[in-house]
Amino acid sequence: MKILVINCGSSSLKFQLIDSEDESVLAKGLCERIGMEGSRLVYTKAGSDKLVIESAMPAHTNAVQLVIETLTDKDNGVIKSLNDVDAVGHRIVHGGEKFSKSVLIDDEVIKAIEECNDLAPLHNPANLTGIRACKELMPDTKMVAVFDTAFHQTMPAKAFLYGIPYEYYEKYKVRRYGFHGTSHSFVSSRTAKLLGRPYDKLKTIVCHLGNGASISAVKDGKSVDTSMGLTPLEGLIMGTRSGSIDPAIIEFIANKENKSIKEVMDILNKQSGVLGLSGIGSDFRDLMSAMENNDERARTAIEAFCYQTVRYIGAYAAVMNGVDAIAFTAGLGENNSYIREKICSYLSYLGVEIDSEKNNVNGTETIISVDSSKVKVLVVPTNEELKIARETLELI
Ligand code: ADP
């Protein structure tokens, strides 16, 4: 079967066409600047060079149309016709409390996703646009919605409730949802496989450290806690997001700087994190070189990032009454050995011991702890698209 995986943002559309037989990626690409001047598709067919196709895409339907045309193009394509796409898997950011697993998309599901728009006003409407565009162009193809929040729906109330009046949960569903669920699920189950241990009898802490970063406690195959909350702003210090702060800071800064709540929220989302701390940038490659050139703020930003991660690891080892494995994933988790070593250097009390040589890896599945390490530490590259394709296949 050939599964088209779509991740639709407000002005972008990422896709992969995956062959479920051998789980290979036949082609992938990114439509950028949808609805703006200068829109283009960056397309890669397996084994070929990147291709940049400049084309006007006033709406997402045009983007899906261009993706289909390119996938079926006689020179650059990988399929003969649209009929060769057996199903489409859509990444949906917020499923609220309605969706604890992936579902086949029908009108009722679309309505339910719409009802979650309030909880993810930037993401869900864009995700829905992708669904509608595909529906318009391939009305007979089965489609599946895979939610970022679904994996964390197993969290107990004591973990997902905030200490605020209960009526806000009842009236508005204000609670912790957590995100990156597809990644936390993929990586935790892969960790069990790599260790040769049963997934339903393992305590794993997954550190998804990218530009957006979150951490989860996965006990016996279920997410029992995670660092992101009602929105992806909570938790770890991220590239540009503050992560957890004292909520009183919002009013304090608003008063001092004469800003609205919306403006302060914008600062917390886009100008904070390691960017805000360092004044240099959000990409850790830039921060690492600045630190090597003795930039103290860059060093402090990196240290604060690692320290905050260590705090959560300690908390999650505590709530699970122990931890068997810690898995690092996403851009930093997979590629930055310095960060991994720094974080693990705090964890000797848990019985964590890293092998520096094994830790010297980039993007490869590896156990990086020494054989005698009580807690196993791994690098496990995430693959959200593959997970979406697998879930899609299962449902159709
Ligand atoms: P996003 O949340 O946007 O998907 P990523 O998972 O791509 O973010 O992570 C971005 C971070 O990962 C950056 O800070 C970058 O420094 C780091 N990173 C990504 N790829 C590499 C690489 N090949 N080598 C070193 N660092 C990398």
Coordinates of C-alpha atoms and ligand atoms in Angstrom, one line a residue:
M1 CA 0.0 0.0 0.0
K2 CA 1.1 3.6 -0.6
I3 CA 0.3 6.0 2.2
L4 CA 0.5 9.7 1.7
V5 CA 1.3 11.4 5.0
I6 CA 0.4 15.1 5.3
N7 CA 1.4 17.6 7.9
C8 CA -0.4 20.9 7.1
G9 CA 0.6 24.2 8.7
S10 CA -1.0 27.6 8.2
S11 CA 1.3 28.4 5.2
S12 CA 3.1 25.2 4.6
L13 CA 2.4 21.6 3.8
K14 CA 4.9 18.8 4.4
F15 CA 4.3 15.4 2.9
Q16 CA 5.8 11.9 2.5
L17 CA 4.7 9.1 0.3
I18 CA 5.5 5.9 2.1
D19 CA 5.4 2.3 0.7
S20 CA 4.0 0.2 3.6
E21 CA 5.5 -3.0 2.2
D22 CA 9.1 -2.0 3.2
E23 CA 8.3 1.3 4.9
S24 CA 10.5 3.2 2.5
V25 CA 9.9 6.8 1.6
L26 CA 9.2 7.0 -2.1
A27 CA 9.2 10.8 -2.2
K28 CA 8.8 13.7 0.2
G29 CA 8.5 17.4 0.1
L30 CA 7.5 20.7 1.5
C31 CA 5.2 23.4 0.1
E32 CA 6.2 26.8 1.5
R33 CA 4.6 30.2 1.5
I34 CA 1.1 29.0 0.6
G35 CA -1.1 32.0 0.2
M36 CA 1.9 34.3 -0.3
E37 CA 4.1 35.6 -3.0
G38 CA 7.0 33.3 -3.9
S39 CA 5.4 30.0 -3.0
R40 CA 7.3 26.9 -3.9
L41 CA 7.5 23.1 -3.5
V42 CA 10.8 21.6 -2.4
Y43 CA 10.6 18.0 -3.6
T44 CA 12.8 15.0 -3.2
K45 CA 12.3 11.7 -5.0
A46 CA 14.1 8.8 -3.2
G47 CA 17.6 8.5 -4.6
S48 CA 17.4 11.8 -6.6
D49 CA 18.5 15.4 -5.9
K50 CA 16.2 18.0 -4.4
L51 CA 14.0 19.8 -6.9
V52 CA 12.6 23.3 -6.3
I53 CA 9.3 24.0 -8.1
E54 CA 8.2 27.6 -8.1
S55 CA 4.5 27.8 -8.5
A56 CA 1.7 30.0 -7.3
M57 CA -0.3 28.4 -4.4
P58 CA -3.0 30.8 -3.4
A59 CA -4.6 28.1 -1.2
H60 CA -3.9 24.7 0.3
T61 CA -6.0 23.0 -2.4
N62 CA -3.4 24.3 -4.9
A63 CA -0.6 22.9 -2.8
V64 CA -2.2 19.4 -2.6
Q65 CA -2.9 19.7 -6.4
L66 CA 0.8 20.4 -7.0
V67 CA 1.9 17.6 -4.8
I68 CA -0.3 15.2 -6.7
E69 CA 0.9 16.5 -10.1
T70 CA 4.5 16.1 -9.0
L71 CA 4.1 12.6 -7.5
T72 CA 2.5 11.5 -10.8
D73 CA 4.8 13.5 -13.1
K74 CA 6.3 11.2 -15.8
D75 CA 9.9 12.3 -15.1
N76 CA 10.0 13.1 -11.4
G77 CA 7.0 11.2 -10.1
V78 CA 6.9 7.9 -8.3
I79 CA 3.3 6.8 -9.0
K80 CA 1.2 6.6 -12.2
S81 CA -2.0 8.2 -11.0
L82 CA -3.8 9.4 -7.9
N83 CA -5.5 6.0 -7.7
D84 CA -2.1 4.6 -6.5
V85 CA -2.5 6.5 -3.3
D86 CA -4.3 4.0 -1.0
A87 CA -4.8 6.3 1.9
V88 CA -3.9 9.6 3.4
G89 CA -2.7 10.1 7.0
H90 CA -3.0 13.6 8.5
R91 CA -1.1 14.9 11.4
I92 CA -3.5 16.7 13.7
V93 CA -2.1 18.8 16.5
H94 CA -4.9 18.8 19.0
G95 CA -7.5 16.1 19.6
G96 CA -8.6 17.5 23.0
E97 CA -10.2 14.8 25.2
K98 CA -12.2 13.5 22.3
F99 CA -9.4 11.5 20.6
S100 CA -7.3 9.0 22.5
K101 CA -6.2 7.2 19.3
S102 CA -6.1 7.7 15.6
V103 CA -9.4 7.6 13.7
L104 CA -10.8 7.2 10.2
I105 CA -11.9 10.7 9.0
D106 CA -15.6 11.3 8.4
D107 CA -17.8 14.4 8.7
E108 CA -18.3 13.8 12.4
V109 CA -14.6 13.6 13.0
I110 CA -14.0 16.8 11.1
K111 CA -16.6 18.5 13.3
A112 CA -15.0 17.1 16.4
I113 CA -11.5 18.4 15.3
E114 CA -13.1 21.7 14.6
E115 CA -14.4 21.8 18.2
C116 CA -10.8 21.6 19.3
N117 CA -9.8 24.7 17.3
D118 CA -10.1 26.8 20.5
L119 CA -7.3 24.7 22.1
A120 CA -4.9 25.1 19.2
P121 CA -6.0 28.1 17.2
L122 CA -2.8 28.2 15.1
H123 CA -2.6 24.6 14.3
N124 CA -5.9 22.8 14.1
P125 CA -7.6 25.1 11.5
A126 CA -4.5 24.6 9.3
N127 CA -4.7 20.8 9.8
L128 CA -8.3 20.9 8.8
T129 CA -7.5 22.9 5.7
G130 CA -5.2 20.0 4.7
I131 CA -8.0 17.5 5.2
R132 CA -10.5 19.5 3.2
A133 CA -8.0 20.1 0.3
C134 CA -7.4 16.3 0.1
K135 CA -11.1 15.5 0.4
E136 CA -11.8 17.9 -2.5
L137 CA -9.1 16.4 -4.8
M138 CA -9.4 12.7 -3.8
P139 CA -12.9 12.3 -2.4
D140 CA -12.8 8.4 -2.6
T141 CA -9.5 8.0 -0.8
K142 CA -9.7 6.9 2.9
M143 CA -8.1 9.4 5.3
V144 CA -7.0 9.0 8.9
A145 CA -6.3 11.6 11.6
V146 CA -3.3 11.0 13.9
F147 CA -3.2 13.3 16.9
D148 CA -0.2 14.8 18.7
T149 CA -2.2 14.7 21.9
A150 CA -3.6 11.2 21.7
F151 CA -0.8 9.2 23.2
H152 CA -0.9 11.3 26.4
Q153 CA -4.6 10.7 27.0
T154 CA -3.6 7.9 29.3
M155 CA -2.3 10.4 31.9
P156 CA -4.3 10.2 35.2
A157 CA -6.2 13.2 36.5
K158 CA -3.6 13.8 39.1
A159 CA -1.1 14.4 36.3
F160 CA -3.2 16.3 33.9
L161 CA -5.1 18.7 36.2
Y162 CA -3.7 22.1 37.1
G163 CA -4.1 23.5 40.5
I164 CA -6.8 26.0 39.5
P165 CA -10.6 26.1 40.0
Y166 CA -12.0 22.8 38.8
E167 CA -14.8 24.6 36.9
Y168 CA -12.2 25.8 34.3
Y169 CA -11.6 22.1 33.5
E170 CA -15.3 21.4 33.5
K171 CA -16.3 24.4 31.4
Y172 CA -13.3 24.9 29.1
K173 CA -11.3 21.7 29.4
V174 CA -8.3 23.5 30.7
R175 CA -5.9 20.7 31.6
R176 CA -2.5 19.3 30.5
Y177 CA -2.8 17.6 27.1
G178 CA 0.9 17.2 26.0
F179 CA 2.2 17.1 22.4
H180 CA 4.7 15.3 20.3
G181 CA 2.7 12.2 21.2
T182 CA 3.4 10.4 18.0
S183 CA 7.1 10.8 18.7
H184 CA 7.0 9.8 22.4
S185 CA 5.0 6.7 21.4
F186 CA 7.3 5.7 18.5
V187 CA 10.5 6.3 20.5
S188 CA 9.3 4.6 23.8
S189 CA 8.2 1.5 21.9
R190 CA 11.4 1.4 19.9
T191 CA 13.4 1.7 23.1
A192 CA 11.8 -1.4 24.5
K193 CA 12.6 -3.3 21.2
L194 CA 16.2 -2.1 21.2
L195 CA 16.6 -3.3 24.8
G196 CA 14.8 -6.5 24.2
R197 CA 12.4 -5.8 27.0
P198 CA 8.6 -6.0 27.1
Y199 CA 7.1 -2.6 26.3
D200 CA 4.4 -3.1 28.9
K201 CA 6.9 -3.7 31.7
L202 CA 9.3 -0.8 31.1
K203 CA 9.7 2.7 32.7
T204 CA 11.1 5.0 30.1
I205 CA 11.7 8.7 30.0
V206 CA 11.6 10.1 26.5
C207 CA 13.5 13.4 25.9
H208 CA 12.2 14.9 22.6
L209 CA 14.7 17.7 22.3
G210 CA 14.3 19.8 19.2
N211 CA 13.4 23.4 18.6
G212 CA 10.2 22.5 20.3
A213 CA 11.1 20.2 23.2
S214 CA 9.1 18.0 25.5
I215 CA 9.7 15.1 27.8
S216 CA 7.5 12.2 28.8
A217 CA 7.2 9.5 31.4
V218 CA 6.1 6.3 29.8
K219 CA 5.2 3.5 32.2
D220 CA 4.2 0.0 31.0
G221 CA 3.6 1.4 27.5
K222 CA 1.4 4.3 28.6
S223 CA 2.2 8.0 28.9
V224 CA 1.7 8.9 32.6
D225 CA 3.1 12.4 32.5
T226 CA 4.5 14.9 30.0
S227 CA 6.0 18.4 30.1
M228 CA 3.9 20.3 27.6
G229 CA 0.5 21.4 28.8
L230 CA -2.7 23.0 27.6
T231 CA -0.4 24.3 24.8
P232 CA 3.1 23.5 23.7
L233 CA 4.5 26.5 25.6
E234 CA 4.8 24.7 29.0
G235 CA 7.7 22.6 30.1
L236 CA 11.3 22.6 28.9
I237 CA 13.2 25.7 27.9
M238 CA 13.0 25.6 24.1
G239 CA 14.5 27.3 21.0
T240 CA 12.2 30.4 21.3
R241 CA 9.6 29.3 23.9
S242 CA 10.0 30.0 27.6
G243 CA 8.8 26.7 28.9
S244 CA 7.4 26.8 32.5
I245 CA 7.6 30.1 34.2
D246 CA 5.9 31.7 37.2
P247 CA 2.6 32.7 35.7
A248 CA 2.8 36.1 37.6
I249 CA 5.6 37.1 35.3
I250 CA 3.1 37.7 32.5
E251 CA 1.3 40.5 34.4
F252 CA 4.6 41.9 35.8
I253 CA 6.2 42.2 32.3
A254 CA 2.9 43.5 30.8
N255 CA 2.8 46.3 33.4
K256 CA 6.5 47.2 33.3
E257 CA 6.7 47.2 29.5
N258 CA 3.2 48.5 28.8
K259 CA 2.3 45.5 26.8
S260 CA -0.9 43.6 26.3
I261 CA -1.2 39.9 27.4
K262 CA -1.2 38.9 23.8
E263 CA 2.1 40.8 23.2
V264 CA 3.7 39.2 26.3
M265 CA 2.5 35.7 25.1
D266 CA 4.0 36.4 21.8
I267 CA 7.4 37.2 23.5
L268 CA 7.1 33.9 25.5
N269 CA 6.4 31.9 22.4
K270 CA 8.8 33.6 19.9
Q271 CA 11.5 35.6 21.7
S272 CA 12.2 33.5 24.8
G273 CA 13.9 30.1 25.4
V274 CA 17.6 29.9 24.5
L275 CA 17.1 32.6 21.9
G276 CA 15.9 35.1 24.6
L277 CA 18.5 33.9 27.1
S278 CA 21.5 34.0 24.8
G279 CA 20.5 36.9 22.5
I280 CA 22.2 34.9 19.8
G281 CA 19.8 32.4 18.3
S282 CA 17.5 29.4 18.8
D283 CA 19.7 26.9 16.9
F284 CA 22.0 25.1 19.2
R285 CA 24.7 24.8 16.6
D286 CA 25.1 28.6 16.8
L287 CA 25.0 28.5 20.5
M288 CA 27.6 25.8 20.7
S289 CA 30.0 27.8 18.5
A290 CA 29.4 31.0 20.5
M291 CA 30.1 29.0 23.7
E292 CA 33.3 27.7 22.2
N293 CA 34.2 31.4 21.7
N294 CA 33.6 32.1 25.4
D295 CA 30.2 33.7 25.0
E296 CA 29.0 33.5 28.6
R297 CA 25.3 34.0 27.8
A298 CA 25.4 31.2 25.2
R299 CA 27.0 29.0 27.9
T300 CA 24.3 29.9 30.4
A301 CA 21.5 29.3 27.9
I302 CA 22.8 25.8 27.2
E303 CA 23.3 25.1 30.9
A304 CA 19.8 26.3 31.7
F305 CA 18.3 24.1 29.0
C306 CA 20.1 21.0 30.3
Y307 CA 19.3 21.9 33.9
Q308 CA 15.6 22.2 33.2
T309 CA 15.7 18.9 31.4
V310 CA 17.4 17.3 34.4
R311 CA 14.7 18.7 36.7
Y312 CA 12.0 16.9 34.7
I313 CA 14.0 13.6 34.5
G314 CA 14.2 13.7 38.3
A315 CA 10.5 14.4 38.6
Y316 CA 9.5 11.6 36.2
A317 CA 11.8 9.1 37.8
A318 CA 10.1 10.0 41.0
V319 CA 6.5 9.7 39.7
M320 CA 7.3 6.3 38.1
N321 CA 9.1 5.1 41.2
G322 CA 12.2 4.5 39.1
V323 CA 13.3 4.5 35.5
D324 CA 14.7 1.8 33.3
A325 CA 15.6 3.7 30.2
I326 CA 16.2 7.3 29.1
A327 CA 15.8 7.9 25.3
F328 CA 17.0 11.0 23.5
T329 CA 15.4 12.0 20.2
A330 CA 14.6 14.9 17.8
G331 CA 17.2 17.3 16.3
L332 CA 19.2 17.9 19.5
G333 CA 18.5 14.6 21.2
E334 CA 19.7 12.7 18.1
N335 CA 22.6 14.9 17.0
N336 CA 24.1 16.8 20.0
S337 CA 26.3 14.6 22.0
Y338 CA 27.4 17.5 24.3
I339 CA 23.9 18.1 25.5
R340 CA 23.3 14.4 26.1
E341 CA 26.5 14.1 28.1
K342 CA 25.8 17.2 30.1
I343 CA 22.3 16.1 31.0
C344 CA 23.5 12.6 31.9
S345 CA 26.3 14.0 34.1
Y346 CA 23.7 15.0 36.6
L347 CA 22.2 11.5 36.8
S348 CA 24.8 9.4 38.5
Y349 CA 22.5 9.1 41.5
L350 CA 20.1 7.2 39.3
G351 CA 22.8 4.8 38.2
V352 CA 23.3 6.4 34.8
E353 CA 26.7 6.1 33.2
I354 CA 27.4 7.1 29.7
D355 CA 30.1 5.7 27.4
S356 CA 31.7 8.8 25.8
E357 CA 32.7 6.9 22.7
K358 CA 29.3 5.4 22.2
N359 CA 27.7 8.8 22.8
N360 CA 29.7 10.2 19.9
V361 CA 26.9 9.4 17.4
N362 CA 24.6 11.4 15.1
G363 CA 21.1 10.2 14.3
T364 CA 21.7 6.5 14.7
E365 CA 19.9 4.1 17.0
T366 CA 22.5 3.4 19.7
I367 CA 22.7 2.4 23.4
I368 CA 25.1 5.1 24.7
S369 CA 25.3 3.9 28.3
V370 CA 28.0 1.5 29.5
D371 CA 26.9 -2.1 29.9
S372 CA 26.9 -1.8 33.7
S373 CA 24.7 1.3 33.7
K374 CA 21.7 0.7 35.9
V375 CA 19.5 2.9 33.7
K376 CA 20.0 2.4 30.0
V377 CA 20.5 5.5 27.9
L378 CA 19.7 5.5 24.2
V379 CA 19.6 7.6 21.1
V380 CA 16.5 6.8 19.1
P381 CA 15.8 8.8 16.0
T382 CA 12.1 9.6 15.9
N383 CA 10.0 9.1 12.8
E384 CA 6.6 10.7 13.1
E385 CA 5.7 10.2 9.5
L386 CA 6.4 6.5 9.6
K387 CA 4.3 6.2 12.7
I388 CA 1.4 8.1 11.0
A389 CA 1.7 5.8 8.0
R390 CA 1.6 2.7 10.2
E391 CA -1.5 4.0 12.1
T392 CA -3.2 4.9 8.8
L393 CA -2.5 1.4 7.4
E394 CA -3.9 -0.2 10.5
L395 CA -7.1 1.8 10.4
I396 CA -7.9 1.2 6.7
Ligands
ADP1 P1 11.8 21.1 15.3 O1 11.2 21.2 16.6 O2 11.7 22.4 14.6 O3 11.4 19.9 14.5 P2 14.4 19.9 15.3 O4 14.0 18.6 15.9 O5 14.8 20.0 13.9 O6 13.4 21.0 15.6 O7 15.7 20.4 16.2 C1 16.3 21.6 16.0 C2 17.6 21.6 16.8 O8 18.4 20.4 16.6 C3 18.5 22.8 16.5 O9 18.8 23.5 17.7 C4 19.8 22.2 15.9 O10 20.9 22.7 16.5 C5 19.7 20.7 16.3 N1 20.1 19.9 15.1 C6 19.3 19.5 14.1 N2 20.0 18.7 13.2 C7 21.3 18.7 13.7 C8 22.5 18.1 13.2 N3 22.6 17.4 12.1 N4 23.6 18.3 13.9 C9 23.6 19.0 15.1 N5 22.5 19.6 15.6 C10 21.3 19.5 14.9

